[in-house]
Every structure is written in C-alpha cells, then in structure tokens.
PDB file of C-alpha atoms in Angstrom:
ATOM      1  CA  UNK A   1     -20.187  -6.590  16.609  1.00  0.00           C
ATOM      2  CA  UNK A   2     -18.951  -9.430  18.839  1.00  0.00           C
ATOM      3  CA  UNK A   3     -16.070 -10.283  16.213  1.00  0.00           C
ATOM      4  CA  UNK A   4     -14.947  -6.705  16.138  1.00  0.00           C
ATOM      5  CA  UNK A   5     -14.703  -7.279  19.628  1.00  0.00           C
ATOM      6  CA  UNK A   6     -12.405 -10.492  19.308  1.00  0.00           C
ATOM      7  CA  UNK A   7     -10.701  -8.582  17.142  1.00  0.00           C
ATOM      8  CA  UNK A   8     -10.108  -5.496  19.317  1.00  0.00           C
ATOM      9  CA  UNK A   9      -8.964  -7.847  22.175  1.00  0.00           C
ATOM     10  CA  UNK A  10      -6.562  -9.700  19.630  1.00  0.00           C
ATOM     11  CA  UNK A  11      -4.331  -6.498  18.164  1.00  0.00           C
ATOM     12  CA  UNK A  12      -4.651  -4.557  21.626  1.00  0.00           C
ATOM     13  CA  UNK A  13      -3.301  -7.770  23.571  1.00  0.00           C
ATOM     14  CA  UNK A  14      -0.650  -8.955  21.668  1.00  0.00           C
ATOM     15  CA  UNK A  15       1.069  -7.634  18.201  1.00  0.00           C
ATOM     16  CA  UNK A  16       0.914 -10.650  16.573  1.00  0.00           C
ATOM     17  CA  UNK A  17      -1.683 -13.540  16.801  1.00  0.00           C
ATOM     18  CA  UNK A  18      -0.824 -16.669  17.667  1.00  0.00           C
ATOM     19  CA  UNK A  19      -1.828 -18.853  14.912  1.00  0.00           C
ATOM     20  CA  UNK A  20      -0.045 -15.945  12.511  1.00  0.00           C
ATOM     21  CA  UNK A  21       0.964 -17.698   9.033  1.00  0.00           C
ATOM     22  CA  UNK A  22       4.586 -16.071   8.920  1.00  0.00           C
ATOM     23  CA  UNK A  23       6.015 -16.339   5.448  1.00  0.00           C
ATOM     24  CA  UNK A  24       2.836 -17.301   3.752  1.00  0.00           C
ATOM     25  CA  UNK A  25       1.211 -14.779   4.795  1.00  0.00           C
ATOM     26  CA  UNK A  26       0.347 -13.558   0.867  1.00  0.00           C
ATOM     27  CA  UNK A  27      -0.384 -16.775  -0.236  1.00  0.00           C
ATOM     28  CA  UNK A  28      -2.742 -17.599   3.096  1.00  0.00           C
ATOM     29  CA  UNK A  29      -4.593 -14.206   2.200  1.00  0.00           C
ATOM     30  CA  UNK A  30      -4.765 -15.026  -1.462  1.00  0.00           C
ATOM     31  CA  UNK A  31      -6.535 -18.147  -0.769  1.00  0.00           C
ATOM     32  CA  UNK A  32      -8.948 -16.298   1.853  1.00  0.00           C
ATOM     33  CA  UNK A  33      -9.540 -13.248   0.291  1.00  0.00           C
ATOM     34  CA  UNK A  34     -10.757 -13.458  -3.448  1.00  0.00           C
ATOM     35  CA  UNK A  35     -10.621  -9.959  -3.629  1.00  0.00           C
ATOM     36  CA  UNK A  36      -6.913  -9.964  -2.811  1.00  0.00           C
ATOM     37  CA  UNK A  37      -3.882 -10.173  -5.534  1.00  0.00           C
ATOM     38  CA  UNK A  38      -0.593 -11.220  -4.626  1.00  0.00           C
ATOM     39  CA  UNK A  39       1.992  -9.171  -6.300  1.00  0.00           C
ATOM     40  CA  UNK A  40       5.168  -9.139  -4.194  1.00  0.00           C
ATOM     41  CA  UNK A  41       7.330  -7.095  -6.816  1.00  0.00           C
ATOM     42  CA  UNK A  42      10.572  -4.577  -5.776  1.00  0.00           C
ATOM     43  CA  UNK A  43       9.632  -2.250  -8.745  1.00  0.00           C
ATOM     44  CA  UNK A  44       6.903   0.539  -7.483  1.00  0.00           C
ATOM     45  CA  UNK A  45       5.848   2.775  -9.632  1.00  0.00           C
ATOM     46  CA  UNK A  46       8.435   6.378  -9.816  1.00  0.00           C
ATOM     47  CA  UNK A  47       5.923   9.390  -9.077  1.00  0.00           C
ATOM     48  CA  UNK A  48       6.279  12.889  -7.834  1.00  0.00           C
ATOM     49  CA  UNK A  49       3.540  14.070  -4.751  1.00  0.00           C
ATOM     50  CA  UNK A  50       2.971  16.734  -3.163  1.00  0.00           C
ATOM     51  CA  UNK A  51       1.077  17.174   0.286  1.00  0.00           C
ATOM     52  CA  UNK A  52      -1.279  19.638   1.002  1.00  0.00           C
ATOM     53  CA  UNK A  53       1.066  22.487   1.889  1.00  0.00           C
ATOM     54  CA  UNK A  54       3.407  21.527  -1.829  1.00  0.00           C
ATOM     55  CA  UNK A  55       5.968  19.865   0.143  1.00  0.00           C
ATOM     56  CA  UNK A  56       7.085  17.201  -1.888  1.00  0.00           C
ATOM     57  CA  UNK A  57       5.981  13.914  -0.540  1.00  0.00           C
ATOM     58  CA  UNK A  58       7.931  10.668  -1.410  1.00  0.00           C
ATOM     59  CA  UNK A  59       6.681   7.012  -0.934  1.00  0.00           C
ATOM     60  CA  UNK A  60      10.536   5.762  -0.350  1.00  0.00           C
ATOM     61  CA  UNK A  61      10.462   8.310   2.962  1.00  0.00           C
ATOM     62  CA  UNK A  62       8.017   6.013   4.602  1.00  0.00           C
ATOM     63  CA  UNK A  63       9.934   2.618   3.963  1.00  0.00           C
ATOM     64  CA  UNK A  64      10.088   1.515   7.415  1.00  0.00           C
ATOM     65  CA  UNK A  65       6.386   1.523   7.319  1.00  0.00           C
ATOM     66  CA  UNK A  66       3.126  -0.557   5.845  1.00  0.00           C
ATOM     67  CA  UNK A  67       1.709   1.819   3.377  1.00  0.00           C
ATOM     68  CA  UNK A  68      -1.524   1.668   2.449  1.00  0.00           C
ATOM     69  CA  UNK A  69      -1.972   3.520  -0.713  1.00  0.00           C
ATOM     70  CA  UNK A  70      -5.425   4.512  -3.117  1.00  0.00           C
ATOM     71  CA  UNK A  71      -6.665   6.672  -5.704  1.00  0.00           C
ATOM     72  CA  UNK A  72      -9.147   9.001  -6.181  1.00  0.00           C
ATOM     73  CA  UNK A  73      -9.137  10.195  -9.722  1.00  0.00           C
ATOM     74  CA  UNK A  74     -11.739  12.852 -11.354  1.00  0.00           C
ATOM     75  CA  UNK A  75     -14.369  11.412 -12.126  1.00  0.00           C
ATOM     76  CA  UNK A  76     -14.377   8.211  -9.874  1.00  0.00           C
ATOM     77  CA  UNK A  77     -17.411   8.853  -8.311  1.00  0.00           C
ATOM     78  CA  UNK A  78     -19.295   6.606  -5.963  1.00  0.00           C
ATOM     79  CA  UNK A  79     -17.317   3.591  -6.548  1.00  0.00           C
ATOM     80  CA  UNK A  80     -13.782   5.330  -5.242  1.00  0.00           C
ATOM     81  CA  UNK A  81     -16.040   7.421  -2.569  1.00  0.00           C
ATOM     82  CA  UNK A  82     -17.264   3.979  -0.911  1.00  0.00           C
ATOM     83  CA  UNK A  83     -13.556   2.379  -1.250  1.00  0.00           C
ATOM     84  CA  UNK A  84     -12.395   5.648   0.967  1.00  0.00           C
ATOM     85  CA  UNK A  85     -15.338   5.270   3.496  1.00  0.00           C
ATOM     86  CA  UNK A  86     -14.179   1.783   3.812  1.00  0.00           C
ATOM     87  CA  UNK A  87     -10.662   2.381   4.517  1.00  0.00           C
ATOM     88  CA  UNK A  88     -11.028   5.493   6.847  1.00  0.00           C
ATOM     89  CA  UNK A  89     -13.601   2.909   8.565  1.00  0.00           C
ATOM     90  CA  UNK A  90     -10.408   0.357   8.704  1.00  0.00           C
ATOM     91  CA  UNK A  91      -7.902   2.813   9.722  1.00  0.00           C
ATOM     92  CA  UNK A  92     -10.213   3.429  12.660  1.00  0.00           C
ATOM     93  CA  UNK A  93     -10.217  -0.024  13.575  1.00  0.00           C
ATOM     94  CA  UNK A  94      -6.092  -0.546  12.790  1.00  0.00           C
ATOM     95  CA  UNK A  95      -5.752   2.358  14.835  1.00  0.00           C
ATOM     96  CA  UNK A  96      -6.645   0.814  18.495  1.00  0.00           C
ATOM     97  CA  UNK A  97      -3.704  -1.205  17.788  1.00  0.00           C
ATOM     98  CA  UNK A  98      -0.086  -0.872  18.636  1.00  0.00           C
ATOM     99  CA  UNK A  99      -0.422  -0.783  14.443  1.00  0.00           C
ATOM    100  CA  UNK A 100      -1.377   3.229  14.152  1.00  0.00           C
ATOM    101  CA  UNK A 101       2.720   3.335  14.711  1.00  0.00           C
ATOM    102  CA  UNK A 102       3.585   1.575  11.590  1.00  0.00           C
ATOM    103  CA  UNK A 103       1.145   1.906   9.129  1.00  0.00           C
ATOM    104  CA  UNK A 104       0.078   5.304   7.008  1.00  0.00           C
ATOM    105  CA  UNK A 105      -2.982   5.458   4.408  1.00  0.00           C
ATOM    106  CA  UNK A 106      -1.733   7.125   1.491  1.00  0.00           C
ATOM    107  CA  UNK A 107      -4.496   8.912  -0.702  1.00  0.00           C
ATOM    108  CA  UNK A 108      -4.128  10.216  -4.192  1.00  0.00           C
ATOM    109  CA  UNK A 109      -6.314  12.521  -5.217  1.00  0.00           C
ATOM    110  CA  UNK A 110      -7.318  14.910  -7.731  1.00  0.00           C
ATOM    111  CA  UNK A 111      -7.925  18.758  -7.229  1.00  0.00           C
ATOM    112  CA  UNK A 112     -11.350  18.100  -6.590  1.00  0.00           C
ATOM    113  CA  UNK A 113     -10.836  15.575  -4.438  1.00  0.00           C
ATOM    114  CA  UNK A 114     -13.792  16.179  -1.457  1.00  0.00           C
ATOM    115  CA  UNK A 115     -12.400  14.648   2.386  1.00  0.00           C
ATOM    116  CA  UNK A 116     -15.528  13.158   3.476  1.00  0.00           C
ATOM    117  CA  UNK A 117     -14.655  10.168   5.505  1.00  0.00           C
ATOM    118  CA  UNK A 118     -13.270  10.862   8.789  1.00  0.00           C
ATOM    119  CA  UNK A 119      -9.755  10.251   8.589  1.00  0.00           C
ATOM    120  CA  UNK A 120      -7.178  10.422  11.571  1.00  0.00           C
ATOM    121  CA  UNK A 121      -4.706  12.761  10.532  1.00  0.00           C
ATOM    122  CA  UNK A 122      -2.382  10.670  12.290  1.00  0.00           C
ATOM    123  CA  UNK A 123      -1.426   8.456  10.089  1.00  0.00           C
ATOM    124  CA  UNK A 124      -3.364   8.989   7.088  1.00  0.00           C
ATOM    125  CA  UNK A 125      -1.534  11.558   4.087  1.00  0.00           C
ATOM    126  CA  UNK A 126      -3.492  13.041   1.317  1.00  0.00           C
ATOM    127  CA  UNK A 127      -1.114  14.004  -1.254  1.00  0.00           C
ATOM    128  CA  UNK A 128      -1.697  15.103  -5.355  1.00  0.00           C
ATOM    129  CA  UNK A 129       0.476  14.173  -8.361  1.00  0.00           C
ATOM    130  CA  UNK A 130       2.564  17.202  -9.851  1.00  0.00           C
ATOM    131  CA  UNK A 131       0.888  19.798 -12.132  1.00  0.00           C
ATOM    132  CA  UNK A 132       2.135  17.845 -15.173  1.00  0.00           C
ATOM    133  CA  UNK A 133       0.379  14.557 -14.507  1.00  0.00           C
ATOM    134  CA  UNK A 134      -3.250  13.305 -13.235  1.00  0.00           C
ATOM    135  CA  UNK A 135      -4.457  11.326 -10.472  1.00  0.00           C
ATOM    136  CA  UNK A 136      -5.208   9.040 -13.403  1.00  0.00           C
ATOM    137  CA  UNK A 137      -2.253   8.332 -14.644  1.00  0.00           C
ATOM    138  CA  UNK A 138      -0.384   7.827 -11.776  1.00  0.00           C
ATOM    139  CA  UNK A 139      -3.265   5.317 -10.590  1.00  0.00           C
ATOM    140  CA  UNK A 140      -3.249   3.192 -13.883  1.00  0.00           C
ATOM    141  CA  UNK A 141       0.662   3.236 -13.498  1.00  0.00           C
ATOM    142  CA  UNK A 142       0.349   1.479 -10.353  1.00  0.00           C
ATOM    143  CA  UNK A 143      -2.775  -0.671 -11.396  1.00  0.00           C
ATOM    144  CA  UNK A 144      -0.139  -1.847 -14.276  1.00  0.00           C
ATOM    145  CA  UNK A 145       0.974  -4.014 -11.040  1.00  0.00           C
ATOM    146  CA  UNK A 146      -1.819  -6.084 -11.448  1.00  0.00           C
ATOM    147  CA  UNK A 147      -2.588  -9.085 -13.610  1.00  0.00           C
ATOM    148  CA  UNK A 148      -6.297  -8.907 -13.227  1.00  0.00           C
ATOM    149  CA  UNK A 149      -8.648  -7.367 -15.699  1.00  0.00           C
ATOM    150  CA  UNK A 150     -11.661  -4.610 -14.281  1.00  0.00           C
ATOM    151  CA  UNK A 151     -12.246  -0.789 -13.165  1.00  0.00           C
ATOM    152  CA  UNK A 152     -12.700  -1.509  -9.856  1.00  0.00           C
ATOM    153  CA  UNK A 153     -10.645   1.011  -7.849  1.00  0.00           C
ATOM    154  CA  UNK A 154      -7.339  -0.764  -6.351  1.00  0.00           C
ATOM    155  CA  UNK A 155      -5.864  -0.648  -3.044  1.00  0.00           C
ATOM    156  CA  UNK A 156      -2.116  -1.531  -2.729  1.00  0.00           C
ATOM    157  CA  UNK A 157      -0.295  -2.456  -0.112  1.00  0.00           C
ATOM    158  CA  UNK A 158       3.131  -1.471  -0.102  1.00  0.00           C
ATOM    159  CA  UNK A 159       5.763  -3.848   2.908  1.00  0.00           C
ATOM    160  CA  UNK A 160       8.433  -1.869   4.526  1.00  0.00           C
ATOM    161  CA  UNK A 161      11.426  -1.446   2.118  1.00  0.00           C
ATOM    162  CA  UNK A 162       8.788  -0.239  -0.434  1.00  0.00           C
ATOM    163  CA  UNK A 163       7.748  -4.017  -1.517  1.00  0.00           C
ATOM    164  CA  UNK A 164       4.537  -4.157  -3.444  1.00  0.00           C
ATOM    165  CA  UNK A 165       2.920  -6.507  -1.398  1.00  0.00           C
ATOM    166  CA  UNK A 166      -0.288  -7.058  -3.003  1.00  0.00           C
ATOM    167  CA  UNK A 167      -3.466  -5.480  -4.119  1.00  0.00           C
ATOM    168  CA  UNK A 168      -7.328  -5.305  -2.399  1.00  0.00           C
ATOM    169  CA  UNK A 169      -9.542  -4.771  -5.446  1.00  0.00           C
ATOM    170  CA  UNK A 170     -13.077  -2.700  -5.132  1.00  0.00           C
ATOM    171  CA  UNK A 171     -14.804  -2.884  -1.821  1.00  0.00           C
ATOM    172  CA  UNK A 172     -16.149  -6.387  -1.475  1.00  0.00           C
ATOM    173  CA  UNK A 173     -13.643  -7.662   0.078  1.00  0.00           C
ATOM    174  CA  UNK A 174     -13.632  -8.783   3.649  1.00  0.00           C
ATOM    175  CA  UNK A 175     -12.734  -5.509   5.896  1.00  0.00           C
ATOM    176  CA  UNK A 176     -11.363  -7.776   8.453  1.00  0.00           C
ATOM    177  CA  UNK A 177      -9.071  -9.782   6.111  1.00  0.00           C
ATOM    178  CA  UNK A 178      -7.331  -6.290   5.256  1.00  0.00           C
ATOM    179  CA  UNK A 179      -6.502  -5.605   9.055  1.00  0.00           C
ATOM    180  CA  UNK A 180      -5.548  -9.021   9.893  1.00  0.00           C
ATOM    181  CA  UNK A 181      -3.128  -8.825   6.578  1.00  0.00           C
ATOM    182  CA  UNK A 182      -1.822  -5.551   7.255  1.00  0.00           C
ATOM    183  CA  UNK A 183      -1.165  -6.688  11.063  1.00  0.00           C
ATOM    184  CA  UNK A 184       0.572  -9.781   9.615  1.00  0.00           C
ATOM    185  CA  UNK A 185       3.088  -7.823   7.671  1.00  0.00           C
ATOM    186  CA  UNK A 186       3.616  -5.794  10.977  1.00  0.00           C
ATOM    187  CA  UNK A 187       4.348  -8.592  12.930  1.00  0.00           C
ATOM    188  CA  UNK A 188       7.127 -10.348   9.769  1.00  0.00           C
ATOM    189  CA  UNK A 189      10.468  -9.941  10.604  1.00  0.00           C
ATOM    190  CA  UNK A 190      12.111  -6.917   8.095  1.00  0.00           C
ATOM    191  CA  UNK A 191      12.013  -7.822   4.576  1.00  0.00           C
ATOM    192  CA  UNK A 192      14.611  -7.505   2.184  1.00  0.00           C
ATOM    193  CA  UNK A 193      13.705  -5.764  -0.877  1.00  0.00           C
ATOM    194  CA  UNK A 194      13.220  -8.254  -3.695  1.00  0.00           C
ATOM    195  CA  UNK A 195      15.064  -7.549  -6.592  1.00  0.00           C
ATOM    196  CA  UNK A 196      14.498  -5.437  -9.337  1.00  0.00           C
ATOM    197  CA  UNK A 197      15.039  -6.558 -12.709  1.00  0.00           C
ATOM    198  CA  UNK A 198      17.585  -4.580 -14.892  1.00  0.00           C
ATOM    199  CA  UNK A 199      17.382  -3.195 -17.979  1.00  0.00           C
ATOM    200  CA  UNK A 200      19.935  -3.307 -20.661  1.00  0.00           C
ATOM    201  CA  UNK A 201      21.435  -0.461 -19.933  1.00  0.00           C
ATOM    202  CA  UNK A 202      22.071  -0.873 -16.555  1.00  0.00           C
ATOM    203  CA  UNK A 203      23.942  -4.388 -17.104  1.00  0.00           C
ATOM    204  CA  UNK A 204      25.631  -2.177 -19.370  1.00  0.00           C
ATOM    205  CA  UNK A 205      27.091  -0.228 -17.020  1.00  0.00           C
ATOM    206  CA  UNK A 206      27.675  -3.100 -14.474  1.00  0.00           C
ATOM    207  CA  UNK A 207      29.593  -4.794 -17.053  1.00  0.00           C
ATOM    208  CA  UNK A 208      31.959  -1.390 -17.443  1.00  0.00           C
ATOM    209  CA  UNK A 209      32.066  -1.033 -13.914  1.00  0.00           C
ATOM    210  CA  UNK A 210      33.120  -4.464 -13.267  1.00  0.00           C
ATOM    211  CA  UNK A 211      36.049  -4.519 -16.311  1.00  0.00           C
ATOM    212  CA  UNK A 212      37.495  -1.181 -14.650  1.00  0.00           C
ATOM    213  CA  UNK A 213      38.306  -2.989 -11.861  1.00  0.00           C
ATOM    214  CA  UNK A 214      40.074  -5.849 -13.320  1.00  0.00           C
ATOM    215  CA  UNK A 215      43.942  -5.122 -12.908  1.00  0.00           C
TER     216      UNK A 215
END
C-alpha cells in the first residue's frame, strides 16, 4: 500500500520523475523487468478491427498516443483472464495521472470475449479482428515480434508514431514496472519512427522513381 502511495504522489505531482532514464529507458526496463522484451521495431503488424459498433478501428489513428495493446483469443482461458484483470487493475492506477490523456488499452478479443474487469471506458477500446480472421491469428502475428519462446499471453507496447516498443510477457511481471515504463515513454521527447526495412520490390520502385528524375 504505502508504495502505491509514493507512487500516486510521484505521477500526480510531476509528469516525469526526476531520476527518469531518458533514452535508455528500454534497456533500464529490460534489465529490471525480466518479464519485459525490448523490441523497438517500425514494422507493426497490418490488421483490420472493428469496435463494438463495426466502425473500423485502426492502430495508426492513435499514433500520438502510448498504446497498450493484448489479446484475448478463444480459448485462452484463465491465463489471458488474469493478464486482463491485471491491466484494467493498471489502467486504474495510470489513470490518476496526467497519463489517462495519452495512453489507450487496446483489447483484442474474440466473439466470446466476456468484459469482466472493470475497465474505464475512457481510454480503454475493445475492438475484434474482421470476419475473415481470428483473434488468434492476429495475436501470433504480433507475438512474431518477439524473440522469446512460450504461450504466455503478450502485452505490447506500442510508442507514439506506432513504434513497437517492447513486450510484457504473462502476468508475473512487476505491475509497477509497467506504469513507471509506460510513464517514461510519456515523458520522452516525440520519437521518430525507426525505419522499416524494404523489400525488393519496393527498392524496385525507388530505383525507377529515382532514374525518372535524372535529366
């Protein structure tokens, strides 16, 4: 209890803290948090949402915010059930925080998917995959991001300009290291997004683009 105090006093007081790690932030969390995976990659995933009233929702809308995005496929069961208690638990806590203005929770879910937690509608955005595709697949897409082998359900973290940040595997991870993360990112001055790699064809058609100019 007392350090959820500090902590309360620390985001409500000030936006950033005062011993904040700046541009090492991943690599300062990395070392912290075992449960934590850097990834820092430009390339997200492509998928097509929908919210709850078939609007179609898209990840790049929300750029100039700190996304905090999980799955909850069929079939998950307790181990995705507890990951969602824990983050509706940290959005609660984010939320007394000048933070609630700057960061969403994104969940996937399935058709079945059963809102128990008690989410602030706020900033938190249940949204489904297209008819054509499953909660499944669009969660092992994303969990392609990662480099680390095991089931656990991920959480990703997705920086403004839609940079894959990193990755908060399962649920034993320290609840506090994810807020203190997600307020560092807050408080970093606007990233650029880092550069996606191109595929043939696109240096392809730089190459043309580039000789058509050529007098």
């Amino acid at each position: 209890m007392i350090r959820w105090l500090f902590l309360i006093l620390a985001l409500t007081a000030s936006p950033a803290f005062a011993n904040h790690p700046g541009e090492d932030l991943d690599e300062v969390m990395a070392d912290k948090e075992p449960y934590f995976e850097v990834t820092n990659t430009g390339k997200v995933p492509e998928i097509e949402l929908f919210n709850q009233n078939q609007g179609r929702f898209n990840l790049s809308d929300l750029d100039d915010q700190i996304l905090i995005l999980s799955f909850v496929p069929r079939d998950c069961g307790a181990a995705c059930a507890e990951q969602q208690t824990l983050l509706a638990s940290s959005q609660a806590r984010l939320n007394i925080s000048p933070m609630r203005e700057m960061v969403t929770f994104i969940t996937v879910h399935s058709e079945d998917f059963s809102d128990t937690p008690s989410w602030d509608l706020v900033n938190w955005r249940p949204v489904m995959p297209s008819s054509d595709i499953s909660a499944v697949t669009v969660a092992d897409k994303f969990a392609k991001l990662s480099q680390r082998d095991g089931s656990a359900p991920m959480i990703h973290i997705i920086d403004r300009n839609t940079r894959h940040a990193g990755i908060f595997h399962g649920t034993s991870f320290n609840q506090m290291n994810l807020i203190l993360y997600v307020n560092g990112l807050t408080n970093a001055v606007h990233p650029p997004k880092p550069p996606v790699e191109k595929g043939w064809l696109d240096q392809l058609t730089d190459w043309f683009s580039k000789v058509g100019k050529e007098p």
